[in-house]
CSV table of C-alpha atoms and ligand atoms in Angstrom, one decimal:
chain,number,residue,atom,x,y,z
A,100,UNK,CA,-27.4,-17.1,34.3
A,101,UNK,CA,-26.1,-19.1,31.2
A,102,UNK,CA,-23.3,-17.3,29.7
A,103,UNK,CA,-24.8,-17.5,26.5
A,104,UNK,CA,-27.4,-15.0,27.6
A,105,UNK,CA,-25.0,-12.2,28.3
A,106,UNK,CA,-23.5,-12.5,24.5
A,107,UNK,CA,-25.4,-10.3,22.2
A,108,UNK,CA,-25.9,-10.8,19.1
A,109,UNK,CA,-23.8,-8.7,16.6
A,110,UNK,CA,-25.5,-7.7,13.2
A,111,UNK,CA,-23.2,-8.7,10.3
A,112,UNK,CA,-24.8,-6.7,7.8
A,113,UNK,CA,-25.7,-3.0,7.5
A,114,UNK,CA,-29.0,-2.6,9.7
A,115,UNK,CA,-32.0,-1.1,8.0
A,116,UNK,CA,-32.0,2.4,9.8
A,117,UNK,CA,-29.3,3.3,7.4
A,118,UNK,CA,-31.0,3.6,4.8
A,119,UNK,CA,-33.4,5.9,5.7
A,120,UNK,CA,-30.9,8.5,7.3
A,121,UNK,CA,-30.2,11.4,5.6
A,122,UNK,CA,-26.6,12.5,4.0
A,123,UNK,CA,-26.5,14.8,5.9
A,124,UNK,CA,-27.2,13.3,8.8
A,125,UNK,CA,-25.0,10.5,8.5
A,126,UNK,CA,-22.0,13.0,7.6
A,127,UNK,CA,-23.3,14.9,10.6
A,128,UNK,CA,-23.1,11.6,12.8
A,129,UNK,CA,-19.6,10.2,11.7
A,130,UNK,CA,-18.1,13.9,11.7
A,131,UNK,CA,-19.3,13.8,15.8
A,132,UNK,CA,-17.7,9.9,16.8
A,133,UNK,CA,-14.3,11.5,14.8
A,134,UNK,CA,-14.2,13.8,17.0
A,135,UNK,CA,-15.4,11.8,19.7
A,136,UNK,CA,-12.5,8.5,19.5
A,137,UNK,CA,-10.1,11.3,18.4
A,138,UNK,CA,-6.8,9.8,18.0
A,139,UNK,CA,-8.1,6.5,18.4
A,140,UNK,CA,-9.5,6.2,15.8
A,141,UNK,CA,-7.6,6.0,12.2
A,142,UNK,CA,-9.6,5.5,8.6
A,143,UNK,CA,-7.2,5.2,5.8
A,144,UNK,CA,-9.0,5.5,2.3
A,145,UNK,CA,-7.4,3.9,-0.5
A,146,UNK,CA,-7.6,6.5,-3.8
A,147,UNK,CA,-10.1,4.0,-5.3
A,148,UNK,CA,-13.0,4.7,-2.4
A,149,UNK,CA,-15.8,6.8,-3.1
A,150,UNK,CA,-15.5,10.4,-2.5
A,151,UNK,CA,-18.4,10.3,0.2
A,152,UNK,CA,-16.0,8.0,2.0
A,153,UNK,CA,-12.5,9.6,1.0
A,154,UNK,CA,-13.9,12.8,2.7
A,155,UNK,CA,-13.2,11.3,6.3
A,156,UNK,CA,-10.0,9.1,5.4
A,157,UNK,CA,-7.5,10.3,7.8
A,158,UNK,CA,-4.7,9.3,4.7
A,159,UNK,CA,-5.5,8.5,1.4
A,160,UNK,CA,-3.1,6.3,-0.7
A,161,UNK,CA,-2.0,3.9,-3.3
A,162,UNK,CA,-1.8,0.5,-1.9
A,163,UNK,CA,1.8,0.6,-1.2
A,164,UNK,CA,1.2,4.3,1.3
A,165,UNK,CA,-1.3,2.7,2.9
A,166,UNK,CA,0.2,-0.2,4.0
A,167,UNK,CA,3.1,2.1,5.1
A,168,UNK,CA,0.8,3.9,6.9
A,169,UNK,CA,-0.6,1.0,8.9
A,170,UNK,CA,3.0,-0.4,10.1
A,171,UNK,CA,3.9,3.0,11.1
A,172,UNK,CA,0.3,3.7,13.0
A,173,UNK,CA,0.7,2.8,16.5
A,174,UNK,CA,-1.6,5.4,18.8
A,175,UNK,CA,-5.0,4.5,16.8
A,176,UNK,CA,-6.7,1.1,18.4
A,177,UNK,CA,-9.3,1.3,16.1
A,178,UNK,CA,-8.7,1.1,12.4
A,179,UNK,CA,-11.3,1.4,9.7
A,180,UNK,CA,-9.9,0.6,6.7
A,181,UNK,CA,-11.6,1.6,3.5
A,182,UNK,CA,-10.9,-0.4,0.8
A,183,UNK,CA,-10.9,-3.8,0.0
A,184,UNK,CA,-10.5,-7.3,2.5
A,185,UNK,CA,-7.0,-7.7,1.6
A,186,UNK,CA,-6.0,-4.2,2.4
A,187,UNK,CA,-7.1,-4.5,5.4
A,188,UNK,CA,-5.7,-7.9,6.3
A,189,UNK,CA,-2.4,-6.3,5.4
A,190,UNK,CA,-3.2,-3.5,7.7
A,191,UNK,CA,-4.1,-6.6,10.7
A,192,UNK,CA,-0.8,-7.6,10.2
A,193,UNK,CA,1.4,-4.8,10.4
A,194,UNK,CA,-0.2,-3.3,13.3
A,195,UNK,CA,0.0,-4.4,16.7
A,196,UNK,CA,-2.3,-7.7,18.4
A,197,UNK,CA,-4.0,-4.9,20.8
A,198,UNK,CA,-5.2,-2.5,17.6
A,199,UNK,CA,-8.4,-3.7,16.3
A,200,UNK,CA,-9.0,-3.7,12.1
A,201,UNK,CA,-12.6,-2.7,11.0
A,202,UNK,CA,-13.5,-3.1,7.2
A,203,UNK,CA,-17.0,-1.6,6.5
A,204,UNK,CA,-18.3,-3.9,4.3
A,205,UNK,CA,-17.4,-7.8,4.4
A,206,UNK,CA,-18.6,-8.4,1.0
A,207,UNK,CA,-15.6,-5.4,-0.1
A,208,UNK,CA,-13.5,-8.5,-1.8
A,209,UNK,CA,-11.0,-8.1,-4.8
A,210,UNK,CA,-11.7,-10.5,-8.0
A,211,UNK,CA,-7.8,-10.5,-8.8
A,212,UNK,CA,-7.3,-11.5,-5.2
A,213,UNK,CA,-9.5,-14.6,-5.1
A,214,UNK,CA,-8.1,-15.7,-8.3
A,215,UNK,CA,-5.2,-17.7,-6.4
A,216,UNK,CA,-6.0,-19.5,-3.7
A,217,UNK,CA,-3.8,-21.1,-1.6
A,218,UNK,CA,-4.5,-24.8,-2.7
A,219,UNK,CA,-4.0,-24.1,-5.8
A,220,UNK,CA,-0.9,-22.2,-5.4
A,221,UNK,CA,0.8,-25.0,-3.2
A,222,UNK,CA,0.0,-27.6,-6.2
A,223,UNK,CA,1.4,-25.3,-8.8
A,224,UNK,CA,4.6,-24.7,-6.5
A,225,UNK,CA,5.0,-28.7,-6.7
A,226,UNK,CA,4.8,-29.0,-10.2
A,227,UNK,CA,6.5,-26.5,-11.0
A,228,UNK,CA,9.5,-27.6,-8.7
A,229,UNK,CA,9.4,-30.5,-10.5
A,230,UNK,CA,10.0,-28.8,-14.1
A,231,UNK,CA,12.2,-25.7,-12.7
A,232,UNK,CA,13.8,-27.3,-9.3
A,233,UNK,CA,14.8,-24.7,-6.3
A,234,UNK,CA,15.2,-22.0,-9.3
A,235,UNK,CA,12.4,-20.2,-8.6
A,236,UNK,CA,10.9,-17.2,-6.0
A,237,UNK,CA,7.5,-16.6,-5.7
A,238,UNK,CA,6.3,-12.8,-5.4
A,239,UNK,CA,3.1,-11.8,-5.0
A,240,UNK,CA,1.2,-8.4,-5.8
A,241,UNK,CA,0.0,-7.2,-2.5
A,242,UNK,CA,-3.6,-7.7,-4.1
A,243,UNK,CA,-3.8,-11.2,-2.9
A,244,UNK,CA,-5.2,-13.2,0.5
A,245,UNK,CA,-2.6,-13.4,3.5
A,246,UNK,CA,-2.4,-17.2,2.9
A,247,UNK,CA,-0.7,-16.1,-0.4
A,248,UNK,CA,1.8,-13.7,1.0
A,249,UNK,CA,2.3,-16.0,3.8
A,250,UNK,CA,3.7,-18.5,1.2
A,251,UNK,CA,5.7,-16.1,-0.5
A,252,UNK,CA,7.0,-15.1,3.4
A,253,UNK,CA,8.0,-19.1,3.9
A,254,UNK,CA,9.7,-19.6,0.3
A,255,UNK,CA,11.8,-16.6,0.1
A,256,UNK,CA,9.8,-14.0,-1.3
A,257,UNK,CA,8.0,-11.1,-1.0
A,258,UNK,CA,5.3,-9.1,-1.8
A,259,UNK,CA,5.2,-6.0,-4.4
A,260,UNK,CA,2.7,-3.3,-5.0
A,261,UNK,CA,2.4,-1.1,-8.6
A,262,UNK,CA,4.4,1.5,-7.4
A,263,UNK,CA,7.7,-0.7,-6.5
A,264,UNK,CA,7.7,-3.8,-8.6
A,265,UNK,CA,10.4,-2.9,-10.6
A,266,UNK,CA,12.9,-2.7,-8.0
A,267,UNK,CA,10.8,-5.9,-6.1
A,268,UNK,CA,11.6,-7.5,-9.4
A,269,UNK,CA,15.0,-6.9,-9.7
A,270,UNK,CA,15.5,-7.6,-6.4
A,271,UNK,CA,14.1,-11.3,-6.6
A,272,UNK,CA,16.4,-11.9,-10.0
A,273,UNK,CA,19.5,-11.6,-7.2
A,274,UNK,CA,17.8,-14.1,-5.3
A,275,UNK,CA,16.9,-16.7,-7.9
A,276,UNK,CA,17.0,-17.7,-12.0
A,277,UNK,CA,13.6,-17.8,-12.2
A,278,UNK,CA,10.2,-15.7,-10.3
A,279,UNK,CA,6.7,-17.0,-10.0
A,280,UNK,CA,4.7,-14.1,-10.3
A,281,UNK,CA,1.1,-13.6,-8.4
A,282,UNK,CA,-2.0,-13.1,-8.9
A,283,UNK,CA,-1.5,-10.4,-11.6
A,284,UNK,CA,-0.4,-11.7,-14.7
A,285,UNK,CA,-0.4,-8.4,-16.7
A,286,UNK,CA,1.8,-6.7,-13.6
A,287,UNK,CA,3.9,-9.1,-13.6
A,288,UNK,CA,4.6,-9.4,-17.8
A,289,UNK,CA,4.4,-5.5,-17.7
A,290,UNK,CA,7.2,-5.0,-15.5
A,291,UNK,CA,9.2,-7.8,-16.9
A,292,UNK,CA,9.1,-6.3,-20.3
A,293,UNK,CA,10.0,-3.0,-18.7
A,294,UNK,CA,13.0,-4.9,-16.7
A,295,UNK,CA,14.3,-6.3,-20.4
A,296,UNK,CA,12.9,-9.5,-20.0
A,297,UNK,CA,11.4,-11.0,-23.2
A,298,UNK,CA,7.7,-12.0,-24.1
A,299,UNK,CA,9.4,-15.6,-25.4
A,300,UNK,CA,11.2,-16.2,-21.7
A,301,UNK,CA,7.6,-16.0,-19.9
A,302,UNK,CA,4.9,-18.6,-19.2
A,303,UNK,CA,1.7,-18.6,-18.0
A,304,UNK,CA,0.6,-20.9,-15.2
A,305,UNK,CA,-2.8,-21.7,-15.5
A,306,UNK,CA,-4.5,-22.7,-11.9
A,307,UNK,CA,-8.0,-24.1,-13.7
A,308,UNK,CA,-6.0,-26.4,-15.7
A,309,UNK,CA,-2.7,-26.8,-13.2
A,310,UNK,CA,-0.5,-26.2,-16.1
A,311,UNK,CA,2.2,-24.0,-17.7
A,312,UNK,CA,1.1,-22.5,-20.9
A,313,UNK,CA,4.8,-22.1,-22.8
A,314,UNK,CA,6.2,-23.1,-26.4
A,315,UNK,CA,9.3,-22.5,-25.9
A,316,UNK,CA,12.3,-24.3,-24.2
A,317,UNK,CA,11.9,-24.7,-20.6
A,318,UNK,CA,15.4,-23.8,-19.3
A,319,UNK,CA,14.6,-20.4,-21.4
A,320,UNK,CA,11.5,-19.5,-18.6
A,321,UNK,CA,12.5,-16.5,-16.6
A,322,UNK,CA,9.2,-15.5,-15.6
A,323,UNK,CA,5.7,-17.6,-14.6
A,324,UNK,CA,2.9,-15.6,-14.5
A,325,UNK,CA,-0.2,-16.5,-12.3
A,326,UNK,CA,-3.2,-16.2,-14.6
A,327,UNK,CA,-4.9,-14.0,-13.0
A,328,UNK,CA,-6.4,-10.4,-14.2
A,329,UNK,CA,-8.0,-6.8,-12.6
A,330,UNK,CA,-11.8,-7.1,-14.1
A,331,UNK,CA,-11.5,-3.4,-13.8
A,332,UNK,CA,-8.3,-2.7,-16.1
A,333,UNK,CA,-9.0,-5.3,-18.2
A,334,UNK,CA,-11.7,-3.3,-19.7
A,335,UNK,CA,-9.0,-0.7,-21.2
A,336,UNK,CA,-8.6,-2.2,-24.8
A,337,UNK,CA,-6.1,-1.3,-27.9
A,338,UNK,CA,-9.4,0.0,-29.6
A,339,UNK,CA,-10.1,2.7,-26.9
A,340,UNK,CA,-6.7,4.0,-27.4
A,341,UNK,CA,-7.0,4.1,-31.7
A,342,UNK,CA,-10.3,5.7,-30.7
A,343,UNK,CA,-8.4,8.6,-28.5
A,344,UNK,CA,-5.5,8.9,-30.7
A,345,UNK,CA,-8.2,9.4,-33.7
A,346,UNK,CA,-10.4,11.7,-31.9
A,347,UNK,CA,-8.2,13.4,-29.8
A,348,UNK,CA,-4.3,13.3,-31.5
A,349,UNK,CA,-2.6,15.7,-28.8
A,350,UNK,CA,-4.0,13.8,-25.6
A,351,UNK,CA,-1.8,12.0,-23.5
A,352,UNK,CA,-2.7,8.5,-22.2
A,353,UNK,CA,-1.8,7.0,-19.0
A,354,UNK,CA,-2.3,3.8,-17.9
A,355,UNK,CA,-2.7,1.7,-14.8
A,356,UNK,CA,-0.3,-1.6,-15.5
A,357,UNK,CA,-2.8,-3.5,-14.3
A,358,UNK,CA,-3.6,-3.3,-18.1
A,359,UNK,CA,-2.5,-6.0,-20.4
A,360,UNK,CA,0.8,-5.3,-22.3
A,361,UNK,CA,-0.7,-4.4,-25.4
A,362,UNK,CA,-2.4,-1.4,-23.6
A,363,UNK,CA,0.6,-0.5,-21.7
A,364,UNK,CA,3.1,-0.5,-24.8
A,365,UNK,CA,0.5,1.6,-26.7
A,366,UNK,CA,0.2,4.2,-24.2
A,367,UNK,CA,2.4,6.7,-23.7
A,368,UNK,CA,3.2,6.4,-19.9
A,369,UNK,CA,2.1,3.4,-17.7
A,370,UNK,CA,2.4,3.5,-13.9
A,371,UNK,CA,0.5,2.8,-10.2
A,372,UNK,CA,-2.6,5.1,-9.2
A,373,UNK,CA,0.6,7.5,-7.3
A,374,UNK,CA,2.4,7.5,-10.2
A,375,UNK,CA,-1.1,8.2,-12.3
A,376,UNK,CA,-2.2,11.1,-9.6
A,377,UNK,CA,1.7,12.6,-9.6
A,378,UNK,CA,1.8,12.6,-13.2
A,379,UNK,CA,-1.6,14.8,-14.1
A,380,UNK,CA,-0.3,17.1,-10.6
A,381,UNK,CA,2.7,18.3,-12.7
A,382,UNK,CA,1.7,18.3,-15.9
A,383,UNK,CA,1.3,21.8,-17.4
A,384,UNK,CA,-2.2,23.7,-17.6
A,385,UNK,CA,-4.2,22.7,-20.5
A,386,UNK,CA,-2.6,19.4,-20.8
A,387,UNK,CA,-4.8,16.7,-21.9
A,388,UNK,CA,-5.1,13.2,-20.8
A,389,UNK,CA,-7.2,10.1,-21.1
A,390,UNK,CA,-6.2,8.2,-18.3
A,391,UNK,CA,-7.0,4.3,-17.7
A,392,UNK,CA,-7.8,3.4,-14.2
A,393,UNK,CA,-10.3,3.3,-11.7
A,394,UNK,CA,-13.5,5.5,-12.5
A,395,UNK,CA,-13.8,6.9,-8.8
A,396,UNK,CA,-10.0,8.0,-9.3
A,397,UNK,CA,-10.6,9.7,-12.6
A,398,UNK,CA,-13.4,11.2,-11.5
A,399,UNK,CA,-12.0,13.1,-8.9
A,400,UNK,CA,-8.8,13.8,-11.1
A,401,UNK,CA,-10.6,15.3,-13.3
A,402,UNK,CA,-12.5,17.5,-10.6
A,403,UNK,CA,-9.0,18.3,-9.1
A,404,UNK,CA,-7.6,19.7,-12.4
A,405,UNK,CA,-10.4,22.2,-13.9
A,406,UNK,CA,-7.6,23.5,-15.7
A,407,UNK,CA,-6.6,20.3,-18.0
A,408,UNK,CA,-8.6,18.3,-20.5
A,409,UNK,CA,-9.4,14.8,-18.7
A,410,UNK,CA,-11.1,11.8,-19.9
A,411,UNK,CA,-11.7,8.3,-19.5
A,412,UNK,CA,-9.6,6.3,-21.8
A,413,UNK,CA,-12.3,3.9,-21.9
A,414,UNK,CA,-15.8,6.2,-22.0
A,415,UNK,CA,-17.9,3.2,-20.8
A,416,UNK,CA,-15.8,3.1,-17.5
A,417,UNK,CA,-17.7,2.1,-14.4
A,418,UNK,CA,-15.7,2.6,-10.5
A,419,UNK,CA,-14.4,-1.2,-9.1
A,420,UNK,CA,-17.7,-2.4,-7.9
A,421,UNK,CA,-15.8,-4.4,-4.7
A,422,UNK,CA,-14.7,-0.5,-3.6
A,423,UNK,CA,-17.6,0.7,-4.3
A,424,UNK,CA,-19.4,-1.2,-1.4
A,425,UNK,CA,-17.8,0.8,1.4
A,426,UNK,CA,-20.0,3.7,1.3
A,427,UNK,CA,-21.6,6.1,4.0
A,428,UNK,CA,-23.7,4.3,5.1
A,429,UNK,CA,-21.3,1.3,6.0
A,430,UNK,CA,-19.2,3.7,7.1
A,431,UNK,CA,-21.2,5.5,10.1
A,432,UNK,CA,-23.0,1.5,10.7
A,433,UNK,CA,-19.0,0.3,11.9
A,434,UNK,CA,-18.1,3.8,13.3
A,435,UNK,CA,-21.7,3.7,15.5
A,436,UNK,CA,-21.0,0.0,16.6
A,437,UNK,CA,-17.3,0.7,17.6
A,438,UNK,CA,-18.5,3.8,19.9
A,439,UNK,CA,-20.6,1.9,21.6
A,440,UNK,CA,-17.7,-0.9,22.2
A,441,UNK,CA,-18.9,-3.6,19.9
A,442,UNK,CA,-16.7,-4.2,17.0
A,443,UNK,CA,-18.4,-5.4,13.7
A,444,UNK,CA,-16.4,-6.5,10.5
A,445,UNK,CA,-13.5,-7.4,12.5
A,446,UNK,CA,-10.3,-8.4,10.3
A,447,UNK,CA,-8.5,-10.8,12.1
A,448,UNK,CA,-5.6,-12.7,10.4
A,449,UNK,CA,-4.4,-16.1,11.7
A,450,UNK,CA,-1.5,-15.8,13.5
A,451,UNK,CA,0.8,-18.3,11.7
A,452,UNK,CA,-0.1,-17.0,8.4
A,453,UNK,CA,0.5,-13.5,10.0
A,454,UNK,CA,4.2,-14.5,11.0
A,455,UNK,CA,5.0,-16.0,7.9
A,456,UNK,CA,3.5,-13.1,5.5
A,457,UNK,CA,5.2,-10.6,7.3
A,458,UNK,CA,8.1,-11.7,6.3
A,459,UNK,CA,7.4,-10.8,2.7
A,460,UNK,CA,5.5,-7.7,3.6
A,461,UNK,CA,8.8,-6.7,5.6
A,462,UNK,CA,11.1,-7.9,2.5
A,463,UNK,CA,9.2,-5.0,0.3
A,464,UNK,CA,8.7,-2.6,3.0
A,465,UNK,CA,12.7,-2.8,4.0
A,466,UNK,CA,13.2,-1.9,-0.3
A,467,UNK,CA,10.8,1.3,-0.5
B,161,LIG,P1,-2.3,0.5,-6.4
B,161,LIG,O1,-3.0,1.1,-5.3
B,161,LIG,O2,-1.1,-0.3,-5.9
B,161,LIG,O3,-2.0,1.4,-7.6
B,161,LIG,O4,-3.3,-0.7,-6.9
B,161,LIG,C1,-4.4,-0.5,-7.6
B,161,LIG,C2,-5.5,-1.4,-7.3
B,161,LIG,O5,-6.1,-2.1,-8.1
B,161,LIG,C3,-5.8,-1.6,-5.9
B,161,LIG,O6,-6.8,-2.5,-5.7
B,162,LIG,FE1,-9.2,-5.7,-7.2
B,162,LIG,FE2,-9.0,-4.4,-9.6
B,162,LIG,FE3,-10.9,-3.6,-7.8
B,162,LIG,FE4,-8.2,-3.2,-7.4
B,162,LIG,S1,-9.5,-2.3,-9.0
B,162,LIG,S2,-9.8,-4.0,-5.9
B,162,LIG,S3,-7.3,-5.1,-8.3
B,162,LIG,S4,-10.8,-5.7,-8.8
């Protein structure tokens, strides 16, 4: 018999039969194959997931935990990651070659992520070389591809998450004058600021045009920030906070620094999604807060804490629509398919790149 005959074929998107299932059912279904792999089976849910998904996460987190959680995971072979491809990649890379990543959806991307690409970071690294010499060390938000992190790994660097860029920071300005800072521009100036760095000694490098946007004096540059953006945070504005301030003068606001600078500095308190979620825990009963992140975050915030006042900041809100697309359905699909021994939506990262983006994975994870 040919070879080829004995491969089946293995679907690559969610099969029909889902959609005609039940909840129930399909709650039913993925509480049984739980039980079922038992401890081989680990599904960490990042706080942004939908709550008919974060119901079965084994550990929920902030970007940072859950990349904790995955180096320190070592009994699981199978782990379903929900949340977004990059997420998991990380996960790929800090767990060993024999446990097997699973992200429900393929098409569960980040739009901050793609916004460097490897190319073009490589060509910006040149030029700017050529303008700042070996001054520089490149750090990147974990929200970008492993290519990305595997350059930071060979040049020095490291990666960062919300809840430890400050000290990431810091850290890289005892390795080098200068830090190129990825993909986030408005993480990166946020933190800066916060760090006592000035607007006037950051530039922007823009990766559409390959060039630094800066009027100053170059030996002044500090900081290069990768233009890149969250399309979820951007949507928090200086208007929406006049409009809560106005409306609702004794509300607290909290932001995500995702958020450009001129909604972080107009806030009243600015951190990750664990710094978000920590905050609202302690504050006192009927506290309120208009908080700007992630709608499937606030929403369950605000379900968590009948007891404060909670809004959006920005009443128009809607969740990230890349998390969004790990749902139930997607879910059961991956957790049937792995039962039965197949594995769909495998994340596998090269290894090279793995080697290399370890390196700054490990450089942030030895800090925290
Ligand atoms: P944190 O989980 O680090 O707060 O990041 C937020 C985010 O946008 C994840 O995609
Ligand atoms: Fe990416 Fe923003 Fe969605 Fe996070 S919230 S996955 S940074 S688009």
């Amino acid at each position: 018999m040919d070879i080829l005959e004995t491969v089946q074929p293995i679907e690559t998107m969610l099969p029909d039969r889902y959609e005609t299932m039940s909840i129930e059912e399909m709650e039913a279904r993925v509480r049984e194959i739980k039980e079922k792999l038992g401890a081989k089976l680990f599904i960490p849910g990042h706080h942004y997931q939908k709550d008919e998904v974060v119901q079965f996460s084994d550990s929920t987190g902030d970007s940072l935990q859950l990349a904790q959680v995955a180096a320190r995971n070592k009994e699981a072979k199978y782990i379903v990651f929900c949340g977004v491809h990059f997420m998991a990649e990380t996960a790929d890379m800090l767990t060993t070659d024999e446990q097997i990543v699973i992200l429900p959806d393929m098409r569960a991307g980040c739009s901050m992520a793609d916004m460097a690409d490897i190319e073009q970071t490589e060509r910006a690294w040149k030029e700017l070389q050529q303008l700042f010499g070996d001054t520089m060390l490149p750090l990147t938000y974990v929200n970008s591809t492993a290519a990305i992190k595997a350059f930071c790994g060979r040049n020095g660097g490291a990666t960062v998450t919300s809840s430890n860029a400050k000290k990431m920071v810091k850290w890289a300005f005892t390795q080098k004058e200068r830090i190129l800072f990825l993909p986030d521009q408005h993480l990166g100036r946020n933190t800066a600021y916060d760090l006592g760095v000035p607007l006037e000694k950051m530039a922007v490098w823009d990766p559409h045009t390959d060039s630094l946007e800066y009027d100053g004096n170059m030996e002044d540059v500090q900081v290069i920030l990768w233009k890149g953006h969250c399309s979820v945070h951007k949507n928090f504005t200086v208007k929406n906070i006049e409009s809560v301030r106005r409306n609702h003068p004794d509300m607290n606001i909290i932001v995500h620094p995702e958020c450009c600078y001129e909604v972080v500095t107009a806030s009243d308190y600015a951190g990750s999604t664990k710094y978000i979620i920590d905050m609202i825990e302690k504050a006192p009963s009927g506290s309120k807060w208009a908080i700007g992140t992630e709608m499937n975050l606030v929403n369950r915030i605000i379900q968590q804490h009948p007891d404060k006042e909670i809004i959006s900041l920005n009443p128009f809100m809607c969740p990230c629509l890349t998390m969004n697309r790990i749902d139930l359905p997607h879910l059961l699909w991956v957790l049937e398919a792995t039962l039965r021994g197949e594995h769909v939506n495998v994340i596998e990262v090269d290894k090279k790149v793995t080697e290399e983006a370890v390196l700054a994975l490990n450089r942030m994870l030895e800090r925290v």
